[in-house]
Short mmCIF file of C-alpha atoms and ligand atoms in Angstrom, two decimals:
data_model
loop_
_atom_site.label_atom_id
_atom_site.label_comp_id
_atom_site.label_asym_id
_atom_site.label_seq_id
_atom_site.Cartn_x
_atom_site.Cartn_y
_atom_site.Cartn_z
CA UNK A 1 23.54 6.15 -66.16
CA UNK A 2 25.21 8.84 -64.29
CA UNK A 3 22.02 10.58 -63.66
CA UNK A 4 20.43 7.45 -62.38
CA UNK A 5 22.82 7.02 -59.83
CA UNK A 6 22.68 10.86 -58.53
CA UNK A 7 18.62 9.83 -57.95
CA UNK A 8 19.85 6.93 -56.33
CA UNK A 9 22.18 8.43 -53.95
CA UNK A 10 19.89 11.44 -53.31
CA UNK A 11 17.60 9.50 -50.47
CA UNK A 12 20.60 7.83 -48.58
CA UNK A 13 22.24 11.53 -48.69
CA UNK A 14 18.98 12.66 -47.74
CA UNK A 15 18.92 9.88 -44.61
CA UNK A 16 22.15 10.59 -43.76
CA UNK A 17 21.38 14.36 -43.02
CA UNK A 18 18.48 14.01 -41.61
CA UNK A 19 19.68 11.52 -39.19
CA UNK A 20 22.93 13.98 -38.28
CA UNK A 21 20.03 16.76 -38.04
CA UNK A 22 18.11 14.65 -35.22
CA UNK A 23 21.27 13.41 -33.61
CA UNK A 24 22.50 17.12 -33.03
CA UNK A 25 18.81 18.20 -31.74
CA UNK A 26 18.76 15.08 -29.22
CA UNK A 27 22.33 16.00 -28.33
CA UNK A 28 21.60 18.27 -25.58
CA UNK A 29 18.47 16.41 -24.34
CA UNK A 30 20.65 13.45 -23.80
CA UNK A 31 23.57 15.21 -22.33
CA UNK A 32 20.79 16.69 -19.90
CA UNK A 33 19.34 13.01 -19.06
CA UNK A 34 22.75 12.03 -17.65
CA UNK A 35 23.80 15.47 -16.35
CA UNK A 36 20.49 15.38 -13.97
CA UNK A 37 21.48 11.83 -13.56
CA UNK A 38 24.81 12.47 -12.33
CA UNK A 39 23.73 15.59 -10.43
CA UNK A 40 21.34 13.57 -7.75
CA UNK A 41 23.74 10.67 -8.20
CA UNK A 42 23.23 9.33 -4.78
CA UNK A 43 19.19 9.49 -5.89
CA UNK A 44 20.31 7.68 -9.14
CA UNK A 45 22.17 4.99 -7.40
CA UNK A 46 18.60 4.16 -5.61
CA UNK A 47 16.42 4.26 -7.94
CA UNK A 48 18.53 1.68 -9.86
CA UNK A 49 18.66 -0.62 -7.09
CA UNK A 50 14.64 0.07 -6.71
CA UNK A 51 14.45 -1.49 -10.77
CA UNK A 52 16.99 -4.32 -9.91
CA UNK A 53 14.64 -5.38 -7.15
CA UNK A 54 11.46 -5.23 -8.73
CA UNK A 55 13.15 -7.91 -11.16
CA UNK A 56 14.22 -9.85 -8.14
CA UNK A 57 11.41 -9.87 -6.53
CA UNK A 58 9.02 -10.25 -9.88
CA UNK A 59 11.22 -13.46 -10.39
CA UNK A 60 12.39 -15.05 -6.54
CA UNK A 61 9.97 -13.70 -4.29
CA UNK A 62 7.86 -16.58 -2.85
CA UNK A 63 4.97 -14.21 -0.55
CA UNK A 64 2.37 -16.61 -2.33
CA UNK A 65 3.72 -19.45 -1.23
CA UNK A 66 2.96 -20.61 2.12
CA UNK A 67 0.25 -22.83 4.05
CA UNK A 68 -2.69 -22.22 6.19
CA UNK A 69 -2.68 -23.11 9.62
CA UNK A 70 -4.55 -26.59 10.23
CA UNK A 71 -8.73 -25.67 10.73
CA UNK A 72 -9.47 -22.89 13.13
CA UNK A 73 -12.69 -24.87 13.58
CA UNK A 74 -11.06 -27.55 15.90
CA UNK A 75 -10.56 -24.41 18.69
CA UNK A 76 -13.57 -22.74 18.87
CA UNK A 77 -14.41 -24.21 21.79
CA UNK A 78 -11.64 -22.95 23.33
CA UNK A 79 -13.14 -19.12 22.60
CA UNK A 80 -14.71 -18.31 26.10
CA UNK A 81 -11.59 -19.44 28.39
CA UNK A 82 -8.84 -17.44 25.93
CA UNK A 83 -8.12 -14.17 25.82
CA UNK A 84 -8.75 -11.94 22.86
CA UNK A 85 -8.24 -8.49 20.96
CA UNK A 86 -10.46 -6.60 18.80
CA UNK A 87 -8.98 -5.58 15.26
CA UNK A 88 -10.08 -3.54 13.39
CA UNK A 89 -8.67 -3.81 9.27
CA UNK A 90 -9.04 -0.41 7.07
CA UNK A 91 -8.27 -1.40 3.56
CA UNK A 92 -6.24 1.97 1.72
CA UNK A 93 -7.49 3.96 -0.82
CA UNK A 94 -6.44 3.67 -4.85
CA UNK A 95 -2.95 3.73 -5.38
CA UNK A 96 -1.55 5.21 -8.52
CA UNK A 97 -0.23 2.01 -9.60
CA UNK A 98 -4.23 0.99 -9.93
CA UNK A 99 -5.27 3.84 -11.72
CA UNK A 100 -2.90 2.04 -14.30
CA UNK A 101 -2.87 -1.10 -14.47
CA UNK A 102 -7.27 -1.70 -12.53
CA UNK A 103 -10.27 -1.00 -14.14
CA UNK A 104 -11.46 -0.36 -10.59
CA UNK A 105 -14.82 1.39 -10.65
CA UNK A 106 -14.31 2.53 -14.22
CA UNK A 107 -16.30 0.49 -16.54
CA UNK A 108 -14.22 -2.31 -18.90
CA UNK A 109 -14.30 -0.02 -22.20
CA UNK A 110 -13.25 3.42 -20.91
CA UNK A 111 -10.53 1.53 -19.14
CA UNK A 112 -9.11 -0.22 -22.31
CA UNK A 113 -9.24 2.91 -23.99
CA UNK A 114 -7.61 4.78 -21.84
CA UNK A 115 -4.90 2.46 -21.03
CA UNK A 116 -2.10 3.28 -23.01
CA UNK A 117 -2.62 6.85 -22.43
CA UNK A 118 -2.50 6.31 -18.88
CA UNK A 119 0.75 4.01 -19.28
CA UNK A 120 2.78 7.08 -20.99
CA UNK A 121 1.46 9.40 -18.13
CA UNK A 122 2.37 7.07 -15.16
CA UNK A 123 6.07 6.40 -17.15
CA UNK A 124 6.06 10.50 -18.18
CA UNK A 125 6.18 10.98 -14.02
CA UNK A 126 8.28 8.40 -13.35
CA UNK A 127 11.27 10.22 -15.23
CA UNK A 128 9.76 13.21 -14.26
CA UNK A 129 10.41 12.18 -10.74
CA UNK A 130 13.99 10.02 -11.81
CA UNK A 131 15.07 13.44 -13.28
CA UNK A 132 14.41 15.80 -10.51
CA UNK A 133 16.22 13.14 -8.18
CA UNK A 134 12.99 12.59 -5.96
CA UNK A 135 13.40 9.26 -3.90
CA UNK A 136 9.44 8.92 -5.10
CA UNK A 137 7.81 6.88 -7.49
CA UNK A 138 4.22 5.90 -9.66
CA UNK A 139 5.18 2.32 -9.35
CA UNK A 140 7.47 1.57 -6.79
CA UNK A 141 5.40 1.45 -2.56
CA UNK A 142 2.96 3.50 -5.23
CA UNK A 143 1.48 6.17 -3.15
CA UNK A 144 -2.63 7.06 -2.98
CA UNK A 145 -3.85 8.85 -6.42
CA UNK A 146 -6.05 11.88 -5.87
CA UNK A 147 -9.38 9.39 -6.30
CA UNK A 148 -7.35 7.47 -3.54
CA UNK A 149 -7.07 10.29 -1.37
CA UNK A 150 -10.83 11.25 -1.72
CA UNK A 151 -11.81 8.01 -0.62
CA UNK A 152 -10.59 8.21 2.64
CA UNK A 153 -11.45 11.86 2.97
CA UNK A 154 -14.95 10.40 2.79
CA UNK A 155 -14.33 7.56 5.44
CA UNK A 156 -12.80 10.24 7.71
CA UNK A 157 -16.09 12.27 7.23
CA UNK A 158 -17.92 9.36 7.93
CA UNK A 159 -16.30 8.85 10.94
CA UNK A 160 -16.54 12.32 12.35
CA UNK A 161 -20.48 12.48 11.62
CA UNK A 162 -21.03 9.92 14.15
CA UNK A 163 -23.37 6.96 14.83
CA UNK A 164 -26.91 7.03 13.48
CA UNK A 165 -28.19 4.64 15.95
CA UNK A 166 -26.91 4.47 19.51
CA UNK A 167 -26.33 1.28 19.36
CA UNK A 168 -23.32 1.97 17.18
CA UNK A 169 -21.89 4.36 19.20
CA UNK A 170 -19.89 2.12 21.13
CA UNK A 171 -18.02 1.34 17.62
CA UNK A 172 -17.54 5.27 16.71
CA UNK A 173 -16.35 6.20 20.44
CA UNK A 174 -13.35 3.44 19.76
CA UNK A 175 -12.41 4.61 15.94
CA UNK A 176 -12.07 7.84 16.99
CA UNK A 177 -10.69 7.14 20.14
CA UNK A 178 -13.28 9.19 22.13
CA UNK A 179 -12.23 10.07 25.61
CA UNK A 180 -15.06 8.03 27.35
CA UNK A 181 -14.24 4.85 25.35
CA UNK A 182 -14.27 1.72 28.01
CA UNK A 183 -11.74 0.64 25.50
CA UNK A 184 -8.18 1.19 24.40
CA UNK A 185 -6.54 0.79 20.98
CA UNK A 186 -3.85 1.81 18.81
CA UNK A 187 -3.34 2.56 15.35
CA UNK A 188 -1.35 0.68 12.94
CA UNK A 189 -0.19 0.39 9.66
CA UNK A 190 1.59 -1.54 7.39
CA UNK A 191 5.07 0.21 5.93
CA UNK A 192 3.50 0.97 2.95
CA UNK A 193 3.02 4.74 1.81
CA UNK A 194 -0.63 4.18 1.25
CA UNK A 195 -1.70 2.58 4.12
CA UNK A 196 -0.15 4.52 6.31
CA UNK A 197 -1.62 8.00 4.36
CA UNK A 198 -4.71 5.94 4.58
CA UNK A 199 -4.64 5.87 8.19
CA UNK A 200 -3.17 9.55 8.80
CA UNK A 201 -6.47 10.83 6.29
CA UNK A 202 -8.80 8.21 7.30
CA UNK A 203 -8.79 9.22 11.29
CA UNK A 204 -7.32 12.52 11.30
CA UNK A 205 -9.80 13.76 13.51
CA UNK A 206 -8.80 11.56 16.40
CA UNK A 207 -5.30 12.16 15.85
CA UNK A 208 -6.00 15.89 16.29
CA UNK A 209 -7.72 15.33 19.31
CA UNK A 210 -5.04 12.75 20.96
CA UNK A 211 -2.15 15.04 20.33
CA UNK A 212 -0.12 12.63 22.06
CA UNK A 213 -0.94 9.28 20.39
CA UNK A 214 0.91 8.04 17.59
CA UNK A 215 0.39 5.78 14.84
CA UNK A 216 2.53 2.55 15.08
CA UNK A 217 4.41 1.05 11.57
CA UNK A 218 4.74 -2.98 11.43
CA UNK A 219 5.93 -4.68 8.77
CA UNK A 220 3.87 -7.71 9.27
CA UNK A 221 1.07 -5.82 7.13
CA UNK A 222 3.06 -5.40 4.22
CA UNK A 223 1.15 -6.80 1.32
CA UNK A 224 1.84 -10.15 -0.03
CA UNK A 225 2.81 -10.00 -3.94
CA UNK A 226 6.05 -9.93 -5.92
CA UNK A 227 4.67 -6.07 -7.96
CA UNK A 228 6.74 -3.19 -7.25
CA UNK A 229 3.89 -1.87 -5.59
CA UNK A 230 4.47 -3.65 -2.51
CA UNK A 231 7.93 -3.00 -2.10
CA UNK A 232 8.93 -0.42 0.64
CA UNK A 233 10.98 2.94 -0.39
CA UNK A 234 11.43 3.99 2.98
CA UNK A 235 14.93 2.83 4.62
CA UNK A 236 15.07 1.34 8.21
CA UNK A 237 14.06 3.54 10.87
CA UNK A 238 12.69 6.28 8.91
CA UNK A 239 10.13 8.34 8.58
CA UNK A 240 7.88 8.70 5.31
CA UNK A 241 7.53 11.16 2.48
CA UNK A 242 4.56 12.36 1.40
CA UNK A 243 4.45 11.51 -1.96
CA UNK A 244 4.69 14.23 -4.93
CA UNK A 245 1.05 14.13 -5.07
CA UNK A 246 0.29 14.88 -1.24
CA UNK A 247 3.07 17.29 -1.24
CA UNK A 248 0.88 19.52 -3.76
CA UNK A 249 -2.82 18.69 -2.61
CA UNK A 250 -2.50 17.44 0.68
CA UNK A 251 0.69 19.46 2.59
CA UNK A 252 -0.35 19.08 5.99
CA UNK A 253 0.43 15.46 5.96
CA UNK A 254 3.99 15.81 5.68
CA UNK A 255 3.69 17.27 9.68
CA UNK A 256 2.04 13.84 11.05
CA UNK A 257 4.16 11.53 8.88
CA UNK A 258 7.53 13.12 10.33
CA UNK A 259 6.38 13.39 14.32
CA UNK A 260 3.38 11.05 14.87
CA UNK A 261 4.03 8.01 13.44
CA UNK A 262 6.26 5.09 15.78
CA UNK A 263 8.74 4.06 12.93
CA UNK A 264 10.90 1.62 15.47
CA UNK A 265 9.64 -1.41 14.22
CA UNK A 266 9.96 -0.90 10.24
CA UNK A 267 13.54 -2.73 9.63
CA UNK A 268 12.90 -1.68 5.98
CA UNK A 269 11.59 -3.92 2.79
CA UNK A 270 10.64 -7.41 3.43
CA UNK A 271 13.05 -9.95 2.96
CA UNK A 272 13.08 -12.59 0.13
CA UNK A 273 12.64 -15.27 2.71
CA UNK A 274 9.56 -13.77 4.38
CA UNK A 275 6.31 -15.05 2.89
CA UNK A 276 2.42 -13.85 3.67
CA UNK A 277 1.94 -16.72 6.07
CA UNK A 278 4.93 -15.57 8.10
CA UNK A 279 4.00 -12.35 8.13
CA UNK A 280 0.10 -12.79 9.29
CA UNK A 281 1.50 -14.63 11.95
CA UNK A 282 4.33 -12.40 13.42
CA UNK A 283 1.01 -9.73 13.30
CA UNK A 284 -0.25 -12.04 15.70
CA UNK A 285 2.35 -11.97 17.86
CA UNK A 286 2.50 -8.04 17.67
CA UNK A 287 -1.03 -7.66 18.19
CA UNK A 288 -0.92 -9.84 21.19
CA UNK A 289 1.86 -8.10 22.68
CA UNK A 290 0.31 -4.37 22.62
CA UNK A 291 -1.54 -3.15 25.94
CA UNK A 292 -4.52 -1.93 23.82
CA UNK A 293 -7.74 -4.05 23.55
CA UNK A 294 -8.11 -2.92 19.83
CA UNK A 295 -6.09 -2.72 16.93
CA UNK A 296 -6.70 -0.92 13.76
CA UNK A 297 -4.48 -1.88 11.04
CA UNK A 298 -4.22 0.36 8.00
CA UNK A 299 -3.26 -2.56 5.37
CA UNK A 300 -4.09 -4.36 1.90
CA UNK A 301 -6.87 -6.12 0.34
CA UNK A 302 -4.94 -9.57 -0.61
CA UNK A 303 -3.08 -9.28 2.60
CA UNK A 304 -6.43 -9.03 4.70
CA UNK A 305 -8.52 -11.44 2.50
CA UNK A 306 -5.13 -14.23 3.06
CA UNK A 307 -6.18 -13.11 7.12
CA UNK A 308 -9.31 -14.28 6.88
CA UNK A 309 -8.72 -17.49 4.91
CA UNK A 310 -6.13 -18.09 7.44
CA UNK A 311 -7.57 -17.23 10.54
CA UNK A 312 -11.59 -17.90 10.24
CA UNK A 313 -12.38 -21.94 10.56
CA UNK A 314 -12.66 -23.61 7.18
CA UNK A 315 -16.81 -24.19 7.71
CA UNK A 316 -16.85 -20.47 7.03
CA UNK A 317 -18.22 -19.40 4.15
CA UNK A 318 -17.84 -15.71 4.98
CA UNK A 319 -17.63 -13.46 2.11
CA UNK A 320 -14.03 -11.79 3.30
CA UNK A 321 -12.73 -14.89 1.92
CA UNK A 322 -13.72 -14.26 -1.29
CA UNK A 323 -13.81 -10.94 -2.02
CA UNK A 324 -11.79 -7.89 -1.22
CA UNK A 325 -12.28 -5.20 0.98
CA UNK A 326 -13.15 -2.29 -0.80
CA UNK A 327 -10.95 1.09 -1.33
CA UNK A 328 -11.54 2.40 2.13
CA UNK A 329 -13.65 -0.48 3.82
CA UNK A 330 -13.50 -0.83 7.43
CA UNK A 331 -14.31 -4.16 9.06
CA UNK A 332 -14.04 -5.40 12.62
CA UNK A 333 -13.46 -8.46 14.66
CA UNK A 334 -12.41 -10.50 17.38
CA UNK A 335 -9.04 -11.94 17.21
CA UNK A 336 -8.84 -14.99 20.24
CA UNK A 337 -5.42 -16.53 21.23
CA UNK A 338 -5.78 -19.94 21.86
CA UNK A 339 -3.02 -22.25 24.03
CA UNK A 340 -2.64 -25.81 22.34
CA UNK A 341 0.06 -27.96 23.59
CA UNK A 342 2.88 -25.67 24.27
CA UNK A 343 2.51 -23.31 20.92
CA UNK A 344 -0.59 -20.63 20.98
CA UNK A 345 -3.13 -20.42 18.43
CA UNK A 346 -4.93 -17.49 16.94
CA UNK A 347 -8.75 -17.93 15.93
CA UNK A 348 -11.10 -15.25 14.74
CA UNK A 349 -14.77 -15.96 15.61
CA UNK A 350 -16.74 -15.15 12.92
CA UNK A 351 -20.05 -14.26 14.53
CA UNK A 352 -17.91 -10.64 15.72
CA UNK A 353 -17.18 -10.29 12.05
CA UNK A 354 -19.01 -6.98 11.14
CA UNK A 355 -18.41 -4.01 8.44
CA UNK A 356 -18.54 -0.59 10.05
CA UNK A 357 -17.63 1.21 6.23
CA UNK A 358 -17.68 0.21 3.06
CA UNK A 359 -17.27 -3.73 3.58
CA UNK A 360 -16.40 -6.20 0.64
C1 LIG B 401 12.80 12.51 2.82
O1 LIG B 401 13.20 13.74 2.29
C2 LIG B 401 14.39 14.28 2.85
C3 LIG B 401 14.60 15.66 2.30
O2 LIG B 401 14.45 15.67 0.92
C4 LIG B 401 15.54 13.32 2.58
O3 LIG B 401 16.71 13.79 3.16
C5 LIG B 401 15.21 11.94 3.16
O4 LIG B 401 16.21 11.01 2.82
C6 LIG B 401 13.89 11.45 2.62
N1 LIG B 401 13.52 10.25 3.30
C7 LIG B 401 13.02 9.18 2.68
C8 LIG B 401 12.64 8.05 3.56
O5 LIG B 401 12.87 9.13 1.48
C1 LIG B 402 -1.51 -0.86 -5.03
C2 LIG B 402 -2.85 -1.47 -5.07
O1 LIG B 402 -3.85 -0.82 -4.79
N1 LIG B 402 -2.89 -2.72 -5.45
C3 LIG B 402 -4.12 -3.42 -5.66
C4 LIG B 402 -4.72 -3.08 -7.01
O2 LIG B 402 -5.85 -3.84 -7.27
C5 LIG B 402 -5.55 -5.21 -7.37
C6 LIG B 402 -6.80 -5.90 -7.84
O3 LIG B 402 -7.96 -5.31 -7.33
C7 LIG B 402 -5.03 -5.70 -6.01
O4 LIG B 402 -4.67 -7.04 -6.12
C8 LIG B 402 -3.83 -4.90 -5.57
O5 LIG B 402 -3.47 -5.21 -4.26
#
């Protein structure tokens, strides 16, 4: 009997050491978790307020939940006696957080397979990132991914090649603000990392050649959705990081982010009380209020397909309200602001709708 119950007690004694064994190993890793932790403690302090929002807004955030304006249709003869601004929407390139959780352009299998993979990388860099007390994230305003980054190195190539026809060139000479241009325009971009990367890639040639100009932040492009992804990590007032991955492949950024871009108007994250329909039409108001005949928006796809549901008449069947802009798709209109009553209106005419890259 007494042998049977030195058997027996062998595993549990066996358990019990190997459990002390792996305690005393994970010992030091855990005391250097929280020393790192406490070390960037202001950085720590952040980053837990980013994960307490992303539950707040993943659970109170109502940016879905607002109503069109009545049909544009009932203005649009109105058009010829109001005036009107050219805008021009430029739709970012992949964010990190899509490499995740999109199939994009990969095709359905090769992105199921390499899902969870890619789930343990984009987590690996997020502690990566918690630990070495960068105010950076995968997730959180997630910045453009390396495929993101080539995609508007190719629209900024495109840009600088030029027209092929001369009828085009009209369109060129105003994207890259070309000194003989009859007209002005500004650049914009929403307060998200991407977008405004987008923007600072995308038409880097123009802002080389305009050392002056500068691009101008509004939060009335931030995208509508409750993910992380569209939440802002840059405080009120100032200017933007390049992310970890622009810091290593793409330094020169960090030079344009800090003293060319107009960061007056970003009052930080958008509230819990804004909503998408607010925000489209406080855009309105800004783009209405600038001295430039055209604005270029650096922005998001849901945010500009809401824009055209919104804004083109409901006859429309135009294929922006439907599909997305692409990863890098450029599309121009005009933008008319009609007076009704005592209020204004804002119409866009669909026959200016056209895609200069990329498209839908
Ligand atoms: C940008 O980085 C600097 C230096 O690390 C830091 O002081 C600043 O707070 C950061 N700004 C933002 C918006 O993260
Ligand atoms: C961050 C980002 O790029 N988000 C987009 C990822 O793709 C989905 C679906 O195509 C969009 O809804 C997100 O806006």
């Amino acid at each position: 009997m007494a042998i049977i119950g030195t058997i027996m007690a062998v595993p549990a004694i066996f358990a019990f050491y190997c459990a002390w064994v792996v305690a005393m190993l994970l010992r030091p890793f855990f005391v250097f978790v929280l020393a790192c932790l406490l070390w960037n403690a202001p950085f720590t302090m952040l980053k837990m307020r980013m994960v307490a929002d992303t539950f707040l807004y993943m659970f109170l955030c109502k940016d879905k939940k607002f109503k069109n304006p009545s049909d544009r249709g009932a203005f649009l003869s109105s058009l010829p006696s109001s005036s009107k601004k050219t805008i021009v929407f430029v739709r970012h390139g992949e964010s990190c957080w899509n490499d995740t959780f999109n199939a994009g352009e990969r095709k359905k299998l090769d992105f199921i397979k390499g899902f969870i993979p890619g789930l343990i990388k984009s987590f690996y860099y997020e502690v990566y990132l918690a630990l070495s007390g960068k105010v950076d994230s995968w997730f959180y305003d997630s910045p453009l991914s390396h495929y993101g980054i080539s995609q508007i190195d190719a629209l900024a190539r495109y840009l600088s090649k030029g027209p092929s026809s001369s009828s085009e060139q009209e369109v060129f000479d105003l994207l890259n603000g070309s000194p003989g241009c009859p007209k002005t325009s500004v650049l914009c971009s929403s307060n998200l990392r991407r977008a405004l990367s987008t923007v600072c890639i995308g038409f880097r040639d123009r802002l080389a050649s305009n050392p002056d100009e500068k691009i101008v932040v509004h939060p009335s492009l931030q995208e509508i959705s409750r993910n992380p992804d569209t939440l802002s990590i840059t405080p009120p007032g100032q200017q933007v990081n390049a992310s970890w991955i622009e810091k290593a492949s793409l330094p020169q950024i960090q030079p344009i982010l800090t003293s060319r871009v107009d960061m007056t108007h970003h009052i930080g994250n958008k509230p819990l009380s804004s909503n998408g329909g607010t925000r489209m039409a406080s855009f309105c108001t800004f783009a209405f209020s600038r001295p430039e005949e055209c604005v270029i928006c650096g922005g998001h796809s849901l945010w500009f397909r809401s824009f055209f549901r919104a804004y083109l008449p409901e006859a429309s069947g135009h294929i922006s309200k439907k599909k997305k802009m692409v990863n890098g798709g450029t599309v121009m209109f005009d933008l008319y602001k009609v007076k009704n009553g005592g209020g204004w209106e804002y119409v866009i005419d669909e026959k200016t709708m056209k895609v200069v890259y990329g498209g839908f």
